[in-house]
PDB file of C-alpha atoms in Angstrom:
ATOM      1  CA  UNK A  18     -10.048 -10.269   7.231  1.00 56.00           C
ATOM      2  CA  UNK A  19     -10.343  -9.610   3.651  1.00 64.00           C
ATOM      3  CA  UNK A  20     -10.363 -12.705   1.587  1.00 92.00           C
ATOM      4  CA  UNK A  21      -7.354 -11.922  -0.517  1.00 96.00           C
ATOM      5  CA  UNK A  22      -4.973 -15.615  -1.195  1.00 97.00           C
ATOM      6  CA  UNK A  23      -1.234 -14.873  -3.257  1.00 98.00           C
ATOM      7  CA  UNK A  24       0.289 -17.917  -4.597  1.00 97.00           C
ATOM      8  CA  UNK A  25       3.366 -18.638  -4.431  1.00 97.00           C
ATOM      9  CA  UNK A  26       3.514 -17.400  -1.169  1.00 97.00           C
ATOM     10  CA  UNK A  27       7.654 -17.358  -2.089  1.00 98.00           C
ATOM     11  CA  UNK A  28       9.256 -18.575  -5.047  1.00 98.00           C
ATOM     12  CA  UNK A  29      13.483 -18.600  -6.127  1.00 98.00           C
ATOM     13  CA  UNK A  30      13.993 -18.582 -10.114  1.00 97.00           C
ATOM     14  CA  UNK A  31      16.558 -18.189 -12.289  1.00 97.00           C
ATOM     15  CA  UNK A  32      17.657 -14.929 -14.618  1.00 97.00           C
ATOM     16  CA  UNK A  33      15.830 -15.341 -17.609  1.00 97.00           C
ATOM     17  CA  UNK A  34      12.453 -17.706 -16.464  1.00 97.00           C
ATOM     18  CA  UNK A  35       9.440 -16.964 -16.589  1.00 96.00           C
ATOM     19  CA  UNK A  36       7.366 -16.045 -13.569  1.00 98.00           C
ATOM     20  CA  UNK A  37       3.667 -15.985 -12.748  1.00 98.00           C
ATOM     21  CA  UNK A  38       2.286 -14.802  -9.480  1.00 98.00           C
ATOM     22  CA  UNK A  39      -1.877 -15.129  -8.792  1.00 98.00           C
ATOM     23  CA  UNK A  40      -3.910 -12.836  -6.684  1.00 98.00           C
ATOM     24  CA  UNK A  41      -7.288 -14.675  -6.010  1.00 98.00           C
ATOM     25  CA  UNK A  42     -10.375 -12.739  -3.669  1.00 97.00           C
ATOM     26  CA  UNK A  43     -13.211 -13.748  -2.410  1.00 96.00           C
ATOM     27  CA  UNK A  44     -14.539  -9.996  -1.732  1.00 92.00           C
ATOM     28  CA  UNK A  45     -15.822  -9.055  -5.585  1.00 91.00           C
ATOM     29  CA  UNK A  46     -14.232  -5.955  -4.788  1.00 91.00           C
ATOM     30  CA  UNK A  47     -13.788  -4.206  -8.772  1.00 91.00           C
ATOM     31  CA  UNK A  48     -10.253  -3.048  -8.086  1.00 92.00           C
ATOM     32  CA  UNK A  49      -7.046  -5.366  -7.817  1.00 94.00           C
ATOM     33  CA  UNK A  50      -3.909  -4.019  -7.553  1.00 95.00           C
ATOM     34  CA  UNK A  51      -0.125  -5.645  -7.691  1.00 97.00           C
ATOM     35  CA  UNK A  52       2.653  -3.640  -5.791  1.00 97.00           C
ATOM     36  CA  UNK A  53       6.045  -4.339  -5.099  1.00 98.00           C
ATOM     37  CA  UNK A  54       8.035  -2.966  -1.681  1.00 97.00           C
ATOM     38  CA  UNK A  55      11.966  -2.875  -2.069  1.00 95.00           C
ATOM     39  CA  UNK A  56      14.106  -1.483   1.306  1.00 89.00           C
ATOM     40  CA  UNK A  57      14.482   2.321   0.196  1.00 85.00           C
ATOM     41  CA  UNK A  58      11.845   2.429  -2.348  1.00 87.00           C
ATOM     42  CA  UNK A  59       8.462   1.522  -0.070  1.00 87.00           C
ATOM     43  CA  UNK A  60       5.364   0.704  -1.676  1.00 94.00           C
ATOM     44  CA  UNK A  61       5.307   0.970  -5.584  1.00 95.00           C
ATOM     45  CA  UNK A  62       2.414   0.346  -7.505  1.00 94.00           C
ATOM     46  CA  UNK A  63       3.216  -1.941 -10.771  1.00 96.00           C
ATOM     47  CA  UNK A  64      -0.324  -2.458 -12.473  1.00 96.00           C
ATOM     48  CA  UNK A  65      -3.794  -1.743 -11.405  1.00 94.00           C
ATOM     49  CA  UNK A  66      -7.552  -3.386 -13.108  1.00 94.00           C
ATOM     50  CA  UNK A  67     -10.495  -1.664 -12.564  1.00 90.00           C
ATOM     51  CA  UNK A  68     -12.504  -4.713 -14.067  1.00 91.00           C
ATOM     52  CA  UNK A  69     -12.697  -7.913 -15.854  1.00 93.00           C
ATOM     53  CA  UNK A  70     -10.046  -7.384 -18.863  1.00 93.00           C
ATOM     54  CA  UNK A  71      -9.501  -3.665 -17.903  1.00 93.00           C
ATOM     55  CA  UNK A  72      -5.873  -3.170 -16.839  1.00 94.00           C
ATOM     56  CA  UNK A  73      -3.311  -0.572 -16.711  1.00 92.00           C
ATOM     57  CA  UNK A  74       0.194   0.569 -15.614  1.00 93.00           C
ATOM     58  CA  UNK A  75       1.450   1.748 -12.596  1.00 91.00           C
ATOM     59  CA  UNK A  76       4.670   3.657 -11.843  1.00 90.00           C
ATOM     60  CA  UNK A  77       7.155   0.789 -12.529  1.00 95.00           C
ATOM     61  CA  UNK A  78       5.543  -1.411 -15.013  1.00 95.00           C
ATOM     62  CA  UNK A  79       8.472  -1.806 -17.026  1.00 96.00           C
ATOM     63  CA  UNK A  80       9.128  -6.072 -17.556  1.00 96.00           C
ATOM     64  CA  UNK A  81       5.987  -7.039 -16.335  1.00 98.00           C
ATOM     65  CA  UNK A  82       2.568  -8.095 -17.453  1.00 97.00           C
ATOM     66  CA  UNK A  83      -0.790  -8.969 -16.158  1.00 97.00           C
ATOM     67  CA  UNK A  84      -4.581  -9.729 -16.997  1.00 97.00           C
ATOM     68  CA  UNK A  85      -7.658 -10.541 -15.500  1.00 97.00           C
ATOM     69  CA  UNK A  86     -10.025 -12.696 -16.871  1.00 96.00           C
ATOM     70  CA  UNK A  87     -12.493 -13.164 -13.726  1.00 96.00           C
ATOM     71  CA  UNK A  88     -12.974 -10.753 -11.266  1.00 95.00           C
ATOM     72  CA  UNK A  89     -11.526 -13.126  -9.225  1.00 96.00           C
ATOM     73  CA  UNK A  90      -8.188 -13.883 -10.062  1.00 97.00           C
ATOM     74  CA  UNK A  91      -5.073 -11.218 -10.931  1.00 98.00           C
ATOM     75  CA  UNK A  92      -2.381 -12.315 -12.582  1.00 98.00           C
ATOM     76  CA  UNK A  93       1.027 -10.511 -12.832  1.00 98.00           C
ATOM     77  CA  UNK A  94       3.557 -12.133 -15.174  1.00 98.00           C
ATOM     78  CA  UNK A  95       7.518 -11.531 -15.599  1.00 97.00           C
ATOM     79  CA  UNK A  96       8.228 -12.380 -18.944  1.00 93.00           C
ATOM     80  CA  UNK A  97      11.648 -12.858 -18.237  1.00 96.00           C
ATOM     81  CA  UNK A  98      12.588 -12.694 -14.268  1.00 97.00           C
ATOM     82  CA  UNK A  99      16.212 -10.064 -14.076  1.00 97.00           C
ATOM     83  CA  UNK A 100      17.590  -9.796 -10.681  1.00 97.00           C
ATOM     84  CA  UNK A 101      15.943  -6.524 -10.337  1.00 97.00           C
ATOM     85  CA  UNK A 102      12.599  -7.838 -10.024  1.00 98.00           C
ATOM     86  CA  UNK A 103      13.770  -9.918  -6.985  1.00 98.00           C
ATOM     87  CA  UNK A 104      11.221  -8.054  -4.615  1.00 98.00           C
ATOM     88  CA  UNK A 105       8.432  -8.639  -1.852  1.00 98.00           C
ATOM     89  CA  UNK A 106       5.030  -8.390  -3.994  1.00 98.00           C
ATOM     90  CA  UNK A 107       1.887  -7.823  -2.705  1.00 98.00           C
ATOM     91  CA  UNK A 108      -2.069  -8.074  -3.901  1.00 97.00           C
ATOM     92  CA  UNK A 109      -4.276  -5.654  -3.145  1.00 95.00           C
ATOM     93  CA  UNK A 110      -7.939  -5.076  -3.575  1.00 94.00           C
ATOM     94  CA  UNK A 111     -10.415  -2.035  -3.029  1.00 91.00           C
ATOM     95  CA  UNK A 112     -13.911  -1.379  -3.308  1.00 84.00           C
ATOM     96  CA  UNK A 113     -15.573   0.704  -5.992  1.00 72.00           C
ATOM     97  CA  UNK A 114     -16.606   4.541  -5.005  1.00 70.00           C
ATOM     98  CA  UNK A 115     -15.120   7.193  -2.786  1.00 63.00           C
ATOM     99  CA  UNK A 116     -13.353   4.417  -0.481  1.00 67.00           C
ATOM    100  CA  UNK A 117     -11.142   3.156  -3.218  1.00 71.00           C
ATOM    101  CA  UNK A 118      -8.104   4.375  -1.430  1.00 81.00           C
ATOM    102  CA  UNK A 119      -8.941   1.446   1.460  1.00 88.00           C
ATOM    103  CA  UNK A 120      -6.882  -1.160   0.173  1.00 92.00           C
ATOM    104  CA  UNK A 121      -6.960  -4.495   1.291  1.00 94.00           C
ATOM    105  CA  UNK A 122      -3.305  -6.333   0.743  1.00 96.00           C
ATOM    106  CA  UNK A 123      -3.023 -10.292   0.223  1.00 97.00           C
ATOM    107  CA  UNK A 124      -0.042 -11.716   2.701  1.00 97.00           C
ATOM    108  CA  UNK A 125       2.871 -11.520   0.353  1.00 97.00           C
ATOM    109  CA  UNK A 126       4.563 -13.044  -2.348  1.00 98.00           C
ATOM    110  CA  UNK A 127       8.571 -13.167  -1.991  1.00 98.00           C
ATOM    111  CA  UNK A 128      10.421 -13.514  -5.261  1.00 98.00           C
ATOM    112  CA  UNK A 129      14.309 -14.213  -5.259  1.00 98.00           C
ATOM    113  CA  UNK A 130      15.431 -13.806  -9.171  1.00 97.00           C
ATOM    114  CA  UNK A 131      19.151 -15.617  -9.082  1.00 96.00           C
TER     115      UNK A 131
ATOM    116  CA  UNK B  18       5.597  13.166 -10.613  1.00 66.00           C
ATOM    117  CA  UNK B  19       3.372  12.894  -7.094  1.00 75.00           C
ATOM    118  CA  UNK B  20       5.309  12.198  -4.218  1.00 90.00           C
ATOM    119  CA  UNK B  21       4.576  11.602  -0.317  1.00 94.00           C
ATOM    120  CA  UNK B  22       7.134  12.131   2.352  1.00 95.00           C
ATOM    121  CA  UNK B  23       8.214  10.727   5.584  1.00 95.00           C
ATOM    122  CA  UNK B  24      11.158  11.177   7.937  1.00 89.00           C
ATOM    123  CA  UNK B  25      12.025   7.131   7.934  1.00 85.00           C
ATOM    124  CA  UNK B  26      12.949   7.308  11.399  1.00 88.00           C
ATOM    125  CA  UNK B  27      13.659   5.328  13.511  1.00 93.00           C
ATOM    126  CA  UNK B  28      11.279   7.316  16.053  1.00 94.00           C
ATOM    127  CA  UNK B  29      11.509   6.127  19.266  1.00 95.00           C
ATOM    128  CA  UNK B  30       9.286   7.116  21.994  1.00 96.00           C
ATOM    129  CA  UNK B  31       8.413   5.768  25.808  1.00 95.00           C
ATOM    130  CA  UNK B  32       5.898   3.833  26.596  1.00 95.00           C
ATOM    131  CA  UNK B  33       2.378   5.862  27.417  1.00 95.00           C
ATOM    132  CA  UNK B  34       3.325   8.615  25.355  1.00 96.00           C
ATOM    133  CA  UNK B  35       2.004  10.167  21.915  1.00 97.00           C
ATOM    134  CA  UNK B  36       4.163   9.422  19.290  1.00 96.00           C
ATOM    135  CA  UNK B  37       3.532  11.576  16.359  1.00 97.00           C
ATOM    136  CA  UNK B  38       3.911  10.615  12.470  1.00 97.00           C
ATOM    137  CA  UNK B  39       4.163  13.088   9.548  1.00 96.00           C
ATOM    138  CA  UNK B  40       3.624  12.925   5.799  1.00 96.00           C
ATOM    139  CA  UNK B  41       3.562  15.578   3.431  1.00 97.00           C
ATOM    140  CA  UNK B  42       2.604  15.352  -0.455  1.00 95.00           C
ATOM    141  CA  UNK B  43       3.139  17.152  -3.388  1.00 93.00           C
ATOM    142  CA  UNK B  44      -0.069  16.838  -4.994  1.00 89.00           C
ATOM    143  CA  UNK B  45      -2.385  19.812  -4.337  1.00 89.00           C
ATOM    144  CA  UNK B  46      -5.082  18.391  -5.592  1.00 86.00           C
ATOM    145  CA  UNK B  47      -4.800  15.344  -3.668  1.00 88.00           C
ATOM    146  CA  UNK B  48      -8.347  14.324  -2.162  1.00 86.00           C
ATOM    147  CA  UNK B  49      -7.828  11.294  -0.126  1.00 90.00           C
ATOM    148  CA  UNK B  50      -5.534   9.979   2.445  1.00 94.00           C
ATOM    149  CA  UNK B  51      -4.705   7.036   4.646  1.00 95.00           C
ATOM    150  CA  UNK B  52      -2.162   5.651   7.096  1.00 97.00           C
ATOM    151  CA  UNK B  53      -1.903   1.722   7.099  1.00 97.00           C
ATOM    152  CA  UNK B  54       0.699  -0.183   9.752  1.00 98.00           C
ATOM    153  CA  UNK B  55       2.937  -2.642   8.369  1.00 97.00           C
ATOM    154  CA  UNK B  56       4.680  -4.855  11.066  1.00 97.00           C
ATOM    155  CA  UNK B  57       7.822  -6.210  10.187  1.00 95.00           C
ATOM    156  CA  UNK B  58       7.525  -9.547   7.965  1.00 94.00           C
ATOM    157  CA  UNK B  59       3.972  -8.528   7.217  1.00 96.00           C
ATOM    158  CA  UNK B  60       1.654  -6.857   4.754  1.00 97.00           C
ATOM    159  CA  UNK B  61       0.279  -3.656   5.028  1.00 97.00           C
ATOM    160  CA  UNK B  62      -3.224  -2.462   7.123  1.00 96.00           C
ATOM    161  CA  UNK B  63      -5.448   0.264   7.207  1.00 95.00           C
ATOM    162  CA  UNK B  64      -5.778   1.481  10.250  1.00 96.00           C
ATOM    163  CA  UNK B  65      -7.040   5.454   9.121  1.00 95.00           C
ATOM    164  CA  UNK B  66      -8.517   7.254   6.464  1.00 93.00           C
ATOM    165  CA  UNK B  67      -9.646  11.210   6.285  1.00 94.00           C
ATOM    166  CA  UNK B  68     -11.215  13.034   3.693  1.00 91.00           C
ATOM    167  CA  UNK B  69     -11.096  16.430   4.914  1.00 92.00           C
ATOM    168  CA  UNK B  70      -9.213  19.073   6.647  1.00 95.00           C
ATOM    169  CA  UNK B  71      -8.903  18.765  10.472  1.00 96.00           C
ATOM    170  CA  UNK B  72      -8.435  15.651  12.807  1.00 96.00           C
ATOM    171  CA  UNK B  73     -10.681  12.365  12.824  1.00 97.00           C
ATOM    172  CA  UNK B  74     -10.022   9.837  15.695  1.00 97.00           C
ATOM    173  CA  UNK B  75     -10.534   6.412  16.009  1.00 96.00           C
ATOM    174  CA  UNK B  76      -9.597   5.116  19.590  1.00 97.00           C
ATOM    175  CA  UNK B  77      -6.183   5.610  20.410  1.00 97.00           C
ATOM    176  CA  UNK B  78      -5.262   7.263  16.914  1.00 97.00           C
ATOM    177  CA  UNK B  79      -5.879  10.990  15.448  1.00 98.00           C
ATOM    178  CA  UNK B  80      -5.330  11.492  11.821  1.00 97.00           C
ATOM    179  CA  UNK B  81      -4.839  15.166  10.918  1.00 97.00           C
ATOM    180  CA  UNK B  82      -5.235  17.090   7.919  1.00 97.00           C
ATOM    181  CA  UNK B  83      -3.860  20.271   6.674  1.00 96.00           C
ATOM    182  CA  UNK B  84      -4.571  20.585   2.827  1.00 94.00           C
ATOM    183  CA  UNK B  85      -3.351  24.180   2.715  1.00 95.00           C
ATOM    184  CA  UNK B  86       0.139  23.019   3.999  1.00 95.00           C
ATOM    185  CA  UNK B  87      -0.450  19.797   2.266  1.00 95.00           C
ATOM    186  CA  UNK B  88       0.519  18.032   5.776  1.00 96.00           C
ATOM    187  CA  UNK B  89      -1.271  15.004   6.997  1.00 97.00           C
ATOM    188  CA  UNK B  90      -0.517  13.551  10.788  1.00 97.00           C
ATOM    189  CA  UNK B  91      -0.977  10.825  12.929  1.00 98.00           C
ATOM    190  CA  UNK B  92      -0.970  10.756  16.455  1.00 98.00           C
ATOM    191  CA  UNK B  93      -0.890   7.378  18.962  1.00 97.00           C
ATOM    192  CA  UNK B  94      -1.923   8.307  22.861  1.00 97.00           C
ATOM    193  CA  UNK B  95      -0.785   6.141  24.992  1.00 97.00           C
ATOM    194  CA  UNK B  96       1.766   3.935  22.980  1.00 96.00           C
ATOM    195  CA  UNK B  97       1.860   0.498  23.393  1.00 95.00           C
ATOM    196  CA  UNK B  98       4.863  -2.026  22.729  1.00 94.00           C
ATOM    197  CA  UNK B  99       1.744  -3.559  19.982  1.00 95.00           C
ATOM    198  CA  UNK B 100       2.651  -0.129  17.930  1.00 97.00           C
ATOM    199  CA  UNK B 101       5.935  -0.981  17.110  1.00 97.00           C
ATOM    200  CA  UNK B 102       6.152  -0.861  13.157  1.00 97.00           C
ATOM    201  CA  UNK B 103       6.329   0.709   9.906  1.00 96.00           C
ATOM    202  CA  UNK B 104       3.596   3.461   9.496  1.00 97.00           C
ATOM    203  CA  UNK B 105       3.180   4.071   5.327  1.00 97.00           C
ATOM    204  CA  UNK B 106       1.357   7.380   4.819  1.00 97.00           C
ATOM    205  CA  UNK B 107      -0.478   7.076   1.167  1.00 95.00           C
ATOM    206  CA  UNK B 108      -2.561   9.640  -1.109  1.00 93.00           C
ATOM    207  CA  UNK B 109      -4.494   9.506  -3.599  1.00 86.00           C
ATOM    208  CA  UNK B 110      -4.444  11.136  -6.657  1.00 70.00           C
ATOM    209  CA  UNK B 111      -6.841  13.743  -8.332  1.00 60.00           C
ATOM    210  CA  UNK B 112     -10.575  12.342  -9.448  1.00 53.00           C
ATOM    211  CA  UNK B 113     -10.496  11.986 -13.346  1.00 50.00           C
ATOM    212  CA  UNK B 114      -9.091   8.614 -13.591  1.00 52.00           C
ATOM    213  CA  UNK B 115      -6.245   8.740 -10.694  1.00 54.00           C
ATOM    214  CA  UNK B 116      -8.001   8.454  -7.570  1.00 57.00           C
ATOM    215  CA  UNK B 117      -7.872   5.130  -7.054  1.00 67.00           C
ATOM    216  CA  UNK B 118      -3.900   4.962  -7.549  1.00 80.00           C
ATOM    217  CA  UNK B 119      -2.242   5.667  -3.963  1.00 88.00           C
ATOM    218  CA  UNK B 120       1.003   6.859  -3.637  1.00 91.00           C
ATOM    219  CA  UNK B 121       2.790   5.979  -0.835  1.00 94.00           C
ATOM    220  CA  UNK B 122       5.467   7.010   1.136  1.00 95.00           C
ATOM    221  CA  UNK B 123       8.362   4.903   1.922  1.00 95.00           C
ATOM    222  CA  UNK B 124       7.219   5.005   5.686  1.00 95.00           C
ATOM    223  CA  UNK B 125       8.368   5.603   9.567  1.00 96.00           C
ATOM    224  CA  UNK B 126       9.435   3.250  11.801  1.00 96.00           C
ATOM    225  CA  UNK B 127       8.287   3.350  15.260  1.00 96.00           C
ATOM    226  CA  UNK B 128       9.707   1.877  18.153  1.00 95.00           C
ATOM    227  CA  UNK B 129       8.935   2.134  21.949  1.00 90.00           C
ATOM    228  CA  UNK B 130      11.189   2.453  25.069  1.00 84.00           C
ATOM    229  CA  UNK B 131      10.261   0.538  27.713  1.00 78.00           C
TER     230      UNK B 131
END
């Protein structure tokens, strides 16, 4: 298995809080991804990095935030949690080249926003 | 705006028999496409990937590809209760900056009769 960790593995916050979740591989694969899966909506992707400080948005970046500072570690940030963003998130991770589309996904991260 | 689609199901088929997914997409220039299994609680896996038009197997499964019709497939001989789950049909976009971004469908659940 792919050596992809998501911590907090489930978290319940308040309207309004700040939230933090952290992607961390073992696989120094170049491309880290953070997607969020909501019944009726499947898979959507929220930000992508193709490298160390290179980020970008996804199709429902809207309230959230992220960075990389090691190729390592992913961070995705809510700025200030809304109900909305009460979703299943996962991690993701791919290889550089023409197999980019073979994504690895980290276990999970549930996120209640009260 | 690229889209994939999937009857959500649920499909339901006996025991020993083929059960047959279907996605199509709305990207024509779409170059790259995979079918990951996502059992219930769980993240998503990769369990096919083609490239080009026509069928690839891998053991029990047969992707198909028909970029013409824009119509990918994947057939399961012999269905075990072990294939119960969500099957997410993803794409990926055009090369130029977007194919490493999947788009995925919101999926097909698959259940056996014993």
């Amino acid at each position: 298995d792919a050596g992809i960790t998501q911590s907090p593995r489930h978290k319940v916050t308040e309207t309004g809080t700040p939230v933090t979740l952290r992607c961390h591989q073992t696989e120094n694969h170049r491309y880290m991804y953070w997607y969020r899966q909501d019944p009726g909506h499947g898979l959507r992707l929220i930000h992508y990095s193709y490298g160390v400080k290179d980020t970008d948005k996804g199709e429902v970046s809207d309230g959230y935030s992220v960075s990389r500072s090691k190729t390592e570690d992913f961070l995705l940030t809510l700025e200030s949690a809304t109900s909305s963003q009460t979703s299943v998130y996962f991690c993701a991770i791919s290889e550089a080249g023409s197999n980019t589309g073979e994504l690895f996904f980290g276990e999970g991260s549930r996120l209640t926003v009260l | 705006q690229k889209e994939v689609e999937q009857n959500s199901g649920p499909l339901s088929v006996p025991e020993g028999a083929i059960a047959s997914l279907n996605c199509t997409y709305s990207d024509r220039g779409s170059q790259s496409f995979f079918w990951y299994r996502q059992y219930s609680g769980k993240s998503p896996e990769l369990i096919m990937s083609i490239y080009s038009n026509g069928d690839k197997e891998d053991g029990r499964f047969t992707a198909q590809l028909n970029k013409a019709s824009q119509y990918v497939s994947l057939l399961i001989r012999d269905s075990q209760p072990s294939d119960s789950a969500t099957y997410l049909c993803a794409v990926n976009g055009n090369s130029g900056g977007s194919n490493y971004k999947l788009t995925f469908g919101k999926g097909t659940l698959l259940t056996m009769n014993p």
